[in-house]
């Protein structure tokens, strides 16, 4: 069966500043926590850094032309905070803003809708040196930065998101330490989570104050599709605990203006949460024009037994757990084929999340702001990159989106991760998520067969039979 998507559905692809731009020391940009982290030996596979990345900063015109050839209707990118406000305080650097103005103008000239993310993990190093996300002041700094970008780009960008995946910023950055800034402190991780929530609320307020009424304000989260290994009460409790830490810690404040009571109980031995002040929750609960969902793979948990299986939660081999207060939870490899990340392929996780938020906030439109897979893609003798696994992955996940729409979910768009192969954080350039292959020696771009497949789907709005 073919499946038609609603008219106006956005067919997009996504990237993030540090993963693609390069030009790390140009035009006034200074270090972010990811520059510091990637330049610290042992933190990133192969010692890779984002210094050059895929040179999108210099090649954006060529890249936008390619997007247009590939029929993309929308492009999700992030603004590098240290490129436009190098110390995280004070006035903007015009050359930094000029880059994003030029990028957006190029997109609009090709009929591609820009979706701007303010924060995709590159905190100015100076703000980390002053305490980073565990400090409340960072949330206020974010709101100032949001205002500055809104003033510069509000006349030409209509779709804005505050944060990308605050879970990763808080728990991989300050908990397990596999992401920048690489701290391993459960109290800092929980404080960071709250201040990211606050940053979202203050940032959304700042955007509303500066943007024209037609602008839309959203956030991108990576809620967990968390499943219990067995129907036992103990495994159900493990599922509840990880769901609170993965998802409700962000969505309860953002969507309902409260923290989950069970989260406070589960973490009572770690912190008393006194850093949550009066009125914070009313700021965090800011009316959203859309909720962005990033999804890759489900998580399977059980109560830990004495012969605890190895931790397999898909977030890198940190010595420290990213899950505060969940030491008695075991993580299991979910069933299904594995991608190069060793993430299992299971589109039902995406369907379940879309239906969950449809039930929870029926009036908030949804966007899939990231979905995709890494494979070991190589050009063949003729220079063609065949990636049938990625086509199958995209096909099954778009099928899940279509099924959710048929079942009542108001999904307005889908952004494939990623437009280009790029710097995959702690994995460096080893993992390729792109629909477009990049030869890192020459920076040559070659659309993979999945890019051509996706272009056909985007052009017709129809998913062909499997
Ligand atoms: C997400 C990130 C994105 C990319 C994908 C694979 O967690 O938001 O930058 O690295 O994973």
Coordinates of N, CA and C in Angstrom, one line a residue, residues 8 14 21 49 96 126-127 129 137 159 186 189 229-230 253 259 271-272 313 316 329 333 335 338 386 388 412 438 454:
X8 N 1.0 20.1 2.7 CA 1.7 21.1 3.5 C 2.7 20.4 4.5
X14 N 18.0 17.8 8.9 CA 18.6 18.5 10.0 C 20.1 18.4 10.1
X21 N 29.6 23.0 10.8 CA 30.1 24.3 10.3 C 31.6 24.3 10.1
X49 N 37.8 16.4 16.0 CA 37.2 17.7 16.5 C 36.3 18.3 15.4
X96 N 29.1 37.0 12.8 CA 28.5 35.7 13.2 C 27.0 35.8 12.7
X126 N 33.2 30.2 28.2 CA 33.2 31.1 29.4 C 32.1 30.9 30.3
X127 N 30.9 30.5 29.8 CA 29.8 30.2 30.7 C 30.0 28.9 31.5
X129 N 32.9 27.9 32.4 CA 33.9 28.2 33.4 C 33.3 28.9 34.6
X137 N 22.3 31.2 36.6 CA 22.5 32.3 35.8 C 22.6 31.9 34.3
X159 N 10.1 29.7 12.2 CA 10.0 28.5 13.1 C 11.3 28.5 14.0
X186 N 26.1 13.6 39.7 CA 24.6 13.5 39.5 C 23.9 14.7 40.0
X189 N 24.0 17.2 37.3 CA 23.1 16.8 36.2 C 21.7 17.2 36.4
X229 N 11.2 -5.0 30.5 CA 11.6 -6.3 29.9 C 10.5 -7.3 30.1
X230 N 9.8 -7.4 31.2 CA 8.8 -8.3 31.5 C 7.6 -7.5 32.1
X253 N 7.3 19.7 33.4 CA 7.4 21.2 33.6 C 7.0 21.9 32.3
X259 N 6.8 19.3 38.4 CA 7.8 18.2 38.3 C 7.1 17.0 38.8
X271 N 19.5 14.9 45.9 CA 19.2 16.4 46.1 C 17.9 16.6 46.6
X272 N 17.7 17.8 47.3 CA 16.4 18.2 47.8 C 15.6 19.1 46.8
X313 N 22.6 1.1 27.3 CA 21.6 2.1 27.1 C 21.8 3.0 25.9
X316 N 26.8 5.4 24.9 CA 28.3 5.4 25.0 C 28.7 4.7 26.3
X329 N 18.5 -0.3 38.2 CA 17.9 -0.5 36.9 C 18.9 -1.1 35.9
X333 N 19.6 -4.9 25.5 CA 19.6 -4.6 24.1 C 18.2 -4.9 23.6
X335 N 15.2 -5.9 21.0 CA 15.3 -6.8 19.8 C 15.3 -6.0 18.5
X338 N 20.4 -4.1 14.1 CA 21.2 -2.9 14.7 C 21.7 -2.0 13.6
X386 N 25.4 3.3 -2.2 CA 24.1 2.6 -2.0 C 23.9 2.4 -0.5
X388 N 20.9 0.8 1.1 CA 19.5 0.3 1.3 C 19.0 0.2 2.7
X412 N 3.2 17.6 11.8 CA 3.3 18.6 10.7 C 4.5 18.5 9.8
X438 N 29.8 12.5 2.7 CA 30.9 13.5 2.6 C 32.3 12.7 2.6
X454 N 14.5 9.7 -0.7 CA 13.7 10.7 0.1 C 13.2 11.8 -0.7

